[in-house]
PDB file of C-alpha atoms in Angstrom:
ATOM      1  CA  UNK A  71      43.644 -27.868   9.717  1.00  0.00           C
ATOM      2  CA  UNK A  72      44.015 -24.407   7.435  1.00  0.00           C
ATOM      3  CA  UNK A  73      46.580 -23.597  10.295  1.00  0.00           C
ATOM      4  CA  UNK A  74      48.573 -25.974  10.087  1.00  0.00           C
ATOM      5  CA  UNK A  75      48.859 -25.647   6.583  1.00  0.00           C
ATOM      6  CA  UNK A  76      49.954 -22.469   6.442  1.00  0.00           C
ATOM      7  CA  UNK A  77      52.264 -23.727   8.652  1.00  0.00           C
ATOM      8  CA  UNK A  78      53.619 -26.774   7.038  1.00  0.00           C
ATOM      9  CA  UNK A  79      52.532 -26.001   3.896  1.00  0.00           C
ATOM     10  CA  UNK A  80      52.098 -29.558   1.382  1.00  0.00           C
ATOM     11  CA  UNK A  81      55.189 -28.452  -1.031  1.00  0.00           C
ATOM     12  CA  UNK A  82      57.437 -28.080   1.510  1.00  0.00           C
ATOM     13  CA  UNK A  83      56.103 -31.351   3.856  1.00  0.00           C
ATOM     14  CA  UNK A  84      54.725 -33.865   1.069  1.00  0.00           C
ATOM     15  CA  UNK A  85      55.762 -36.470   3.342  1.00  0.00           C
ATOM     16  CA  UNK A  86      53.371 -35.217   6.740  1.00  0.00           C
ATOM     17  CA  UNK A  87      50.528 -34.858   4.193  1.00  0.00           C
ATOM     18  CA  UNK A  88      50.878 -38.494   1.705  1.00  0.00           C
ATOM     19  CA  UNK A  89      48.374 -41.562   2.816  1.00  0.00           C
ATOM     20  CA  UNK A  90      51.379 -43.115   3.619  1.00  0.00           C
ATOM     21  CA  UNK A  91      53.464 -42.676   7.088  1.00  0.00           C
ATOM     22  CA  UNK A  92      53.866 -41.102   8.214  1.00  0.00           C
ATOM     23  CA  UNK A  93      51.244 -38.974   6.956  1.00  0.00           C
ATOM     24  CA  UNK A  94      50.357 -37.063  10.444  1.00  0.00           C
ATOM     25  CA  UNK A  95      48.436 -34.594   8.482  1.00  0.00           C
ATOM     26  CA  UNK A  96      47.332 -36.741   6.095  1.00  0.00           C
ATOM     27  CA  UNK A  97      45.574 -38.829   8.530  1.00  0.00           C
ATOM     28  CA  UNK A  98      44.479 -35.800  11.497  1.00  0.00           C
ATOM     29  CA  UNK A  99      42.391 -34.722   7.854  1.00  0.00           C
ATOM     30  CA  UNK A 100      40.779 -37.848   7.279  1.00  0.00           C
ATOM     31  CA  UNK A 101      39.469 -38.339  10.690  1.00  0.00           C
ATOM     32  CA  UNK A 102      37.921 -34.818  11.336  1.00  0.00           C
ATOM     33  CA  UNK A 103      36.528 -35.492   7.231  1.00  0.00           C
ATOM     34  CA  UNK A 104      35.002 -38.740   8.820  1.00  0.00           C
ATOM     35  CA  UNK A 105      33.378 -36.989  11.673  1.00  0.00           C
ATOM     36  CA  UNK A 106      32.263 -34.815  10.551  1.00  0.00           C
ATOM     37  CA  UNK A 107      30.683 -36.695   6.748  1.00  0.00           C
ATOM     38  CA  UNK A 108      28.824 -39.092   9.506  1.00  0.00           C
ATOM     39  CA  UNK A 109      27.537 -36.664  11.674  1.00  0.00           C
ATOM     40  CA  UNK A 110      26.206 -34.547   9.317  1.00  0.00           C
ATOM     41  CA  UNK A 111      24.713 -38.207   7.669  1.00  0.00           C
ATOM     42  CA  UNK A 112      23.216 -38.666  11.324  1.00  0.00           C
ATOM     43  CA  UNK A 113      22.155 -34.866  12.186  1.00  0.00           C
ATOM     44  CA  UNK A 114      19.773 -35.189   8.615  1.00  0.00           C
ATOM     45  CA  UNK A 115      18.712 -38.703   8.843  1.00  0.00           C
ATOM     46  CA  UNK A 116      15.336 -37.678   9.569  1.00  0.00           C
ATOM     47  CA  UNK A 117      15.354 -36.157   6.362  1.00  0.00           C
ATOM     48  CA  UNK A 118      16.437 -38.913   4.010  1.00  0.00           C
ATOM     49  CA  UNK A 119      13.719 -40.651   5.451  1.00  0.00           C
ATOM     50  CA  UNK A 120      11.048 -38.592   3.856  1.00  0.00           C
ATOM     51  CA  UNK A 121      12.707 -39.573   0.143  1.00  0.00           C
ATOM     52  CA  UNK A 122      10.843 -43.002   0.866  1.00  0.00           C
ATOM     53  CA  UNK A 123       7.892 -41.885   2.895  1.00  0.00           C
ATOM     54  CA  UNK A 124       4.434 -41.992   2.124  1.00  0.00           C
ATOM     55  CA  UNK A 125       2.938 -39.565   4.109  1.00  0.00           C
ATOM     56  CA  UNK A 126       5.471 -36.807   4.684  1.00  0.00           C
ATOM     57  CA  UNK A 127       5.854 -34.138   2.174  1.00  0.00           C
ATOM     58  CA  UNK A 128      10.061 -33.141   1.552  1.00  0.00           C
ATOM     59  CA  UNK A 129      10.571 -29.493   2.055  1.00  0.00           C
ATOM     60  CA  UNK A 130      12.645 -27.170  -0.035  1.00  0.00           C
ATOM     61  CA  UNK A 131      14.897 -27.263   2.913  1.00  0.00           C
ATOM     62  CA  UNK A 132      15.146 -30.944   3.109  1.00  0.00           C
ATOM     63  CA  UNK A 133      16.010 -30.703  -0.365  1.00  0.00           C
ATOM     64  CA  UNK A 134      18.978 -28.116   0.092  1.00  0.00           C
ATOM     65  CA  UNK A 135      20.317 -30.211   3.284  1.00  0.00           C
ATOM     66  CA  UNK A 136      19.748 -33.860   0.730  1.00  0.00           C
ATOM     67  CA  UNK A 137      21.780 -32.675  -1.915  1.00  0.00           C
ATOM     68  CA  UNK A 138      24.871 -30.753   0.483  1.00  0.00           C
ATOM     69  CA  UNK A 139      25.067 -33.725   2.843  1.00  0.00           C
ATOM     70  CA  UNK A 140      25.002 -36.340  -0.216  1.00  0.00           C
ATOM     71  CA  UNK A 141      27.421 -34.309  -2.423  1.00  0.00           C
ATOM     72  CA  UNK A 142      29.411 -33.874   0.454  1.00  0.00           C
ATOM     73  CA  UNK A 143      29.724 -37.856   1.368  1.00  0.00           C
ATOM     74  CA  UNK A 144      30.510 -38.060  -3.103  1.00  0.00           C
ATOM     75  CA  UNK A 145      33.383 -35.674  -2.492  1.00  0.00           C
ATOM     76  CA  UNK A 146      34.638 -37.775   0.694  1.00  0.00           C
ATOM     77  CA  UNK A 147      34.296 -40.985  -0.628  1.00  0.00           C
ATOM     78  CA  UNK A 148      36.139 -39.656  -4.402  1.00  0.00           C
ATOM     79  CA  UNK A 149      39.086 -39.406  -1.968  1.00  0.00           C
ATOM     80  CA  UNK A 150      39.291 -41.857  -0.175  1.00  0.00           C
ATOM     81  CA  UNK A 151      38.787 -44.727  -2.263  1.00  0.00           C
ATOM     82  CA  UNK A 152      41.533 -43.944  -5.376  1.00  0.00           C
ATOM     83  CA  UNK A 153      44.871 -44.028  -5.348  1.00  0.00           C
ATOM     84  CA  UNK A 154      46.311 -42.505  -8.114  1.00  0.00           C
ATOM     85  CA  UNK A 155      45.703 -38.910  -9.281  1.00  0.00           C
ATOM     86  CA  UNK A 156      42.648 -39.087  -5.964  1.00  0.00           C
ATOM     87  CA  UNK A 157      42.859 -35.323  -6.834  1.00  0.00           C
ATOM     88  CA  UNK A 158      41.837 -35.369 -10.278  1.00  0.00           C
ATOM     89  CA  UNK A 159      38.891 -37.905  -8.620  1.00  0.00           C
ATOM     90  CA  UNK A 160      37.602 -35.483  -5.859  1.00  0.00           C
ATOM     91  CA  UNK A 161      37.194 -32.569  -8.497  1.00  0.00           C
ATOM     92  CA  UNK A 162      36.038 -35.052 -11.061  1.00  0.00           C
ATOM     93  CA  UNK A 163      32.917 -35.765  -7.628  1.00  0.00           C
ATOM     94  CA  UNK A 164      32.803 -32.431  -7.036  1.00  0.00           C
ATOM     95  CA  UNK A 165      31.752 -30.452 -10.987  1.00  0.00           C
ATOM     96  CA  UNK A 166      29.146 -34.485 -11.164  1.00  0.00           C
ATOM     97  CA  UNK A 167      27.580 -33.243  -7.562  1.00  0.00           C
ATOM     98  CA  UNK A 168      27.288 -29.745  -8.267  1.00  0.00           C
ATOM     99  CA  UNK A 169      25.845 -30.430 -12.057  1.00  0.00           C
ATOM    100  CA  UNK A 170      23.088 -32.877 -11.036  1.00  0.00           C
ATOM    101  CA  UNK A 171      22.524 -30.314  -8.455  1.00  0.00           C
ATOM    102  CA  UNK A 172      21.925 -27.890 -11.078  1.00  0.00           C
ATOM    103  CA  UNK A 173      19.249 -30.076 -13.015  1.00  0.00           C
ATOM    104  CA  UNK A 174      17.259 -30.438 -10.200  1.00  0.00           C
ATOM    105  CA  UNK A 175      17.112 -26.867  -8.635  1.00  0.00           C
ATOM    106  CA  UNK A 176      16.374 -26.140 -12.559  1.00  0.00           C
ATOM    107  CA  UNK A 177      13.088 -28.766 -12.696  1.00  0.00           C
ATOM    108  CA  UNK A 178      12.078 -28.040  -8.951  1.00  0.00           C
ATOM    109  CA  UNK A 179      12.147 -24.282  -9.781  1.00  0.00           C
ATOM    110  CA  UNK A 180       9.363 -24.554 -12.963  1.00  0.00           C
ATOM    111  CA  UNK A 181       7.466 -26.103 -10.166  1.00  0.00           C
ATOM    112  CA  UNK A 182       7.558 -24.354  -7.342  1.00  0.00           C
ATOM    113  CA  UNK A 183       9.633 -20.653  -6.323  1.00  0.00           C
ATOM    114  CA  UNK A 184      13.031 -21.830  -4.376  1.00  0.00           C
ATOM    115  CA  UNK A 185      13.515 -21.165  -1.514  1.00  0.00           C
ATOM    116  CA  UNK A 186      15.417 -21.904   2.390  1.00  0.00           C
ATOM    117  CA  UNK A 187      12.790 -21.856   4.261  1.00  0.00           C
ATOM    118  CA  UNK A 188       9.933 -23.879   3.906  1.00  0.00           C
ATOM    119  CA  UNK A 189       6.435 -22.020   3.276  1.00  0.00           C
ATOM    120  CA  UNK A 190       4.178 -21.275   6.597  1.00  0.00           C
ATOM    121  CA  UNK A 191       0.610 -21.354   6.158  1.00  0.00           C
ATOM    122  CA  UNK A 192      -0.892 -18.257   8.055  1.00  0.00           C
ATOM    123  CA  UNK A 193      -1.287 -18.445  11.489  1.00  0.00           C
ATOM    124  CA  UNK A 194      -2.726 -21.835  11.518  1.00  0.00           C
ATOM    125  CA  UNK A 195      -1.843 -22.491  14.760  1.00  0.00           C
ATOM    126  CA  UNK A 196      -3.273 -18.739  15.969  1.00  0.00           C
ATOM    127  CA  UNK A 197      -7.272 -19.741  15.156  1.00  0.00           C
ATOM    128  CA  UNK A 198      -9.633 -17.271  16.563  1.00  0.00           C
ATOM    129  CA  UNK A 199     -11.909 -19.236  19.256  1.00  0.00           C
ATOM    130  CA  UNK A 200     -15.736 -19.487  18.541  1.00  0.00           C
ATOM    131  CA  UNK A 201     -17.385 -16.873  21.165  1.00  0.00           C
ATOM    132  CA  UNK A 202     -14.991 -14.540  19.163  1.00  0.00           C
ATOM    133  CA  UNK A 203     -15.415 -14.880  15.720  1.00  0.00           C
ATOM    134  CA  UNK A 204     -19.548 -15.049  16.296  1.00  0.00           C
ATOM    135  CA  UNK A 205     -18.987 -11.522  18.053  1.00  0.00           C
ATOM    136  CA  UNK A 206     -16.947 -10.123  15.349  1.00  0.00           C
ATOM    137  CA  UNK A 207     -19.605 -11.552  12.369  1.00  0.00           C
ATOM    138  CA  UNK A 208     -21.989  -9.414  14.313  1.00  0.00           C
ATOM    139  CA  UNK A 209     -20.625  -6.133  14.862  1.00  0.00           C
ATOM    140  CA  UNK A 210     -19.436  -6.969  11.094  1.00  0.00           C
ATOM    141  CA  UNK A 211     -22.855  -7.266  10.009  1.00  0.00           C
ATOM    142  CA  UNK A 212     -24.374  -4.476  12.346  1.00  0.00           C
ATOM    143  CA  UNK A 213     -20.796  -2.023   9.885  1.00  0.00           C
ATOM    144  CA  UNK A 214     -21.665  -2.927   6.279  1.00  0.00           C
ATOM    145  CA  UNK A 215     -25.451  -4.184   5.940  1.00  0.00           C
ATOM    146  CA  UNK A 216     -26.639  -0.953   8.477  1.00  0.00           C
ATOM    147  CA  UNK A 217     -24.087   1.857   8.452  1.00  0.00           C
ATOM    148  CA  UNK A 218     -22.655   1.028   5.018  1.00  0.00           C
ATOM    149  CA  UNK A 219     -19.285   1.809   5.754  1.00  0.00           C
ATOM    150  CA  UNK A 220     -18.588   0.173   2.765  1.00  0.00           C
ATOM    151  CA  UNK A 221     -19.367   2.999   0.294  1.00  0.00           C
ATOM    152  CA  UNK A 222     -16.602   4.902   1.576  1.00  0.00           C
ATOM    153  CA  UNK A 223     -13.865   4.341  -1.306  1.00  0.00           C
ATOM    154  CA  UNK A 224     -11.164   5.127   1.648  1.00  0.00           C
ATOM    155  CA  UNK A 225     -12.325   2.490   3.967  1.00  0.00           C
ATOM    156  CA  UNK A 226      -9.057   0.257   5.422  1.00  0.00           C
ATOM    157  CA  UNK A 227      -8.631  -2.798   7.632  1.00  0.00           C
ATOM    158  CA  UNK A 228      -7.385  -0.432   9.975  1.00  0.00           C
ATOM    159  CA  UNK A 229     -10.700   1.667  10.204  1.00  0.00           C
ATOM    160  CA  UNK A 230     -12.548  -1.417  10.161  1.00  0.00           C
ATOM    161  CA  UNK A 231     -10.757  -2.814  13.195  1.00  0.00           C
ATOM    162  CA  UNK A 232     -10.422   0.251  14.480  1.00  0.00           C
ATOM    163  CA  UNK A 233     -14.418   0.339  14.969  1.00  0.00           C
ATOM    164  CA  UNK A 234     -15.081  -3.312  15.831  1.00  0.00           C
ATOM    165  CA  UNK A 235     -12.232  -2.530  18.861  1.00  0.00           C
ATOM    166  CA  UNK A 236     -10.470  -5.774  17.475  1.00  0.00           C
ATOM    167  CA  UNK A 237      -6.521  -5.806  16.547  1.00  0.00           C
ATOM    168  CA  UNK A 238      -6.226  -4.984  12.665  1.00  0.00           C
ATOM    169  CA  UNK A 239      -4.258  -8.917  12.514  1.00  0.00           C
ATOM    170  CA  UNK A 240      -7.300 -10.389  14.409  1.00  0.00           C
ATOM    171  CA  UNK A 241      -9.664  -9.101  11.494  1.00  0.00           C
ATOM    172  CA  UNK A 242      -8.081 -10.698   8.707  1.00  0.00           C
ATOM    173  CA  UNK A 243      -7.086 -13.397  10.423  1.00  0.00           C
ATOM    174  CA  UNK A 244     -11.192 -13.808  10.636  1.00  0.00           C
ATOM    175  CA  UNK A 245     -12.087 -13.092   7.210  1.00  0.00           C
ATOM    176  CA  UNK A 246      -9.400 -15.323   6.272  1.00  0.00           C
ATOM    177  CA  UNK A 247     -10.052 -18.679   8.408  1.00  0.00           C
ATOM    178  CA  UNK A 248     -13.696 -17.645   9.081  1.00  0.00           C
ATOM    179  CA  UNK A 249     -15.435 -16.482   5.360  1.00  0.00           C
ATOM    180  CA  UNK A 250     -11.798 -17.872   2.804  1.00  0.00           C
ATOM    181  CA  UNK A 251     -11.850 -14.283   2.003  1.00  0.00           C
ATOM    182  CA  UNK A 252      -9.202 -11.244   2.548  1.00  0.00           C
ATOM    183  CA  UNK A 253     -10.153  -7.753   3.504  1.00  0.00           C
ATOM    184  CA  UNK A 254     -10.633  -5.884  -0.503  1.00  0.00           C
ATOM    185  CA  UNK A 255     -12.725  -9.231  -1.446  1.00  0.00           C
ATOM    186  CA  UNK A 256     -14.993  -8.818   1.818  1.00  0.00           C
ATOM    187  CA  UNK A 257     -16.233  -5.013   1.228  1.00  0.00           C
ATOM    188  CA  UNK A 258     -16.612  -5.625  -2.824  1.00  0.00           C
ATOM    189  CA  UNK A 259     -19.077  -8.469  -1.813  1.00  0.00           C
ATOM    190  CA  UNK A 260     -20.925  -5.247   0.331  1.00  0.00           C
ATOM    191  CA  UNK A 261     -20.159  -3.099  -2.354  1.00  0.00           C
ATOM    192  CA  UNK A 262     -21.317  -5.019  -5.624  1.00  0.00           C
ATOM    193  CA  UNK A 263     -24.789  -5.870  -3.593  1.00  0.00           C
ATOM    194  CA  UNK A 264     -25.042  -2.748  -2.721  1.00  0.00           C
ATOM    195  CA  UNK A 265     -24.678  -1.972  -7.878  1.00  0.00           C
ATOM    196  CA  UNK A 266     -26.859  -4.379  -7.889  1.00  0.00           C
ATOM    197  CA  UNK A 267     -30.169  -2.833  -5.436  1.00  0.00           C
ATOM    198  CA  UNK A 268     -28.992   0.577  -7.252  1.00  0.00           C
ATOM    199  CA  UNK A 269     -29.286  -0.586 -11.027  1.00  0.00           C
ATOM    200  CA  UNK A 270     -32.397  -2.036 -10.045  1.00  0.00           C
ATOM    201  CA  UNK A 271     -34.240   0.766  -8.030  1.00  0.00           C
ATOM    202  CA  UNK A 272     -32.189   3.709  -9.228  1.00  0.00           C
ATOM    203  CA  UNK A 273     -33.147   5.247 -13.122  1.00  0.00           C
ATOM    204  CA  UNK A 274     -31.376   7.960 -12.842  1.00  0.00           C
ATOM    205  CA  UNK A 275     -27.632   7.572 -12.159  1.00  0.00           C
ATOM    206  CA  UNK A 276     -24.993   6.244 -14.957  1.00  0.00           C
ATOM    207  CA  UNK A 277     -23.342   2.900 -14.419  1.00  0.00           C
ATOM    208  CA  UNK A 278     -20.384   5.129 -13.614  1.00  0.00           C
ATOM    209  CA  UNK A 279     -22.028   6.947 -10.685  1.00  0.00           C
ATOM    210  CA  UNK A 280     -23.006   3.796  -9.498  1.00  0.00           C
ATOM    211  CA  UNK A 281     -20.133   2.038  -8.575  1.00  0.00           C
ATOM    212  CA  UNK A 282     -18.527   5.951  -6.540  1.00  0.00           C
ATOM    213  CA  UNK A 283     -21.887   5.552  -4.925  1.00  0.00           C
ATOM    214  CA  UNK A 284     -20.993   1.967  -3.685  1.00  0.00           C
ATOM    215  CA  UNK A 285     -17.421   2.977  -2.709  1.00  0.00           C
ATOM    216  CA  UNK A 286     -15.443   2.001  -6.532  1.00  0.00           C
ATOM    217  CA  UNK A 287     -12.476   4.108  -6.876  1.00  0.00           C
ATOM    218  CA  UNK A 288     -12.759   3.282 -10.533  1.00  0.00           C
ATOM    219  CA  UNK A 289     -15.070   2.119 -13.467  1.00  0.00           C
ATOM    220  CA  UNK A 290     -12.608  -0.580 -13.895  1.00  0.00           C
ATOM    221  CA  UNK A 291     -12.790  -1.712 -10.438  1.00  0.00           C
ATOM    222  CA  UNK A 292     -15.918  -1.354 -10.487  1.00  0.00           C
ATOM    223  CA  UNK A 293     -16.597  -3.587 -13.285  1.00  0.00           C
ATOM    224  CA  UNK A 294     -13.866  -6.239 -12.941  1.00  0.00           C
ATOM    225  CA  UNK A 295     -15.569  -6.864  -9.011  1.00  0.00           C
ATOM    226  CA  UNK A 296     -18.847  -6.937 -11.200  1.00  0.00           C
ATOM    227  CA  UNK A 297     -18.481  -9.687 -13.248  1.00  0.00           C
ATOM    228  CA  UNK A 298     -16.174 -11.547 -11.134  1.00  0.00           C
ATOM    229  CA  UNK A 299     -19.943 -11.494  -8.768  1.00  0.00           C
ATOM    230  CA  UNK A 300     -22.357 -12.222 -10.894  1.00  0.00           C
ATOM    231  CA  UNK A 301     -21.154 -12.910 -13.585  1.00  0.00           C
ATOM    232  CA  UNK A 302     -21.869 -10.529 -15.750  1.00  0.00           C
ATOM    233  CA  UNK A 303     -21.243  -6.807 -16.391  1.00  0.00           C
ATOM    234  CA  UNK A 304     -23.106  -3.867 -15.285  1.00  0.00           C
ATOM    235  CA  UNK A 305     -24.539  -3.443 -18.470  1.00  0.00           C
ATOM    236  CA  UNK A 306     -25.316  -6.807 -18.792  1.00  0.00           C
ATOM    237  CA  UNK A 307     -26.837  -7.053 -15.397  1.00  0.00           C
ATOM    238  CA  UNK A 308     -28.777  -3.721 -16.002  1.00  0.00           C
ATOM    239  CA  UNK A 309     -29.624  -4.644 -19.894  1.00  0.00           C
ATOM    240  CA  UNK A 310     -31.720  -8.532 -17.504  1.00  0.00           C
ATOM    241  CA  UNK A 311     -34.193  -6.183 -15.930  1.00  0.00           C
ATOM    242  CA  UNK A 312     -35.762  -3.559 -18.700  1.00  0.00           C
TER     243      UNK A 312
END
């Protein structure tokens, strides 16, 4: 249609673009646009059903497609149901559709981040089997309880995975799926536990020194992790045992 409009400009061939006969190009444009509109509605029919579904949740991608198809239909309807100044009606309907979409976008953005792709749940379809999970758990206990590798302040996920002879993503998957913890939260659990034992038994080391002995790189990190796990600061914990 773009090529045709270049070869047969509206200014010079108005009679071919009008809605009244012979309207060759006008009819062709109408048919093409109508077919596209019907096809778009049919293609997105399942997304429209979600608007009234009580079991299926509408996604951000659904939201955009529904708005685009609905807007296209409104503009098509405006152009093809008026006989006077249809170009003005089309422009107004386009503006109306645009502003309504913008308002919905702003409202939706307050509640969640707006993207075209629905977030995918990490590892949703790749659960570690029970046997492998048990094996990882047993070896982790050896590394953290007996060898106390958490005392290394530079300990990384890659290092632990290497000691376990598993892939880093498998270790991360196990911690997330089976324990509900991130790697940093997991090692901080052992570091804080070790810190509580040192506070109870060692009277020579300062709290800062104990934090360093347990693997915390900074005093602030030590205090934050300790309070999160024990519900009190290291100094408050120490006073409770005097």
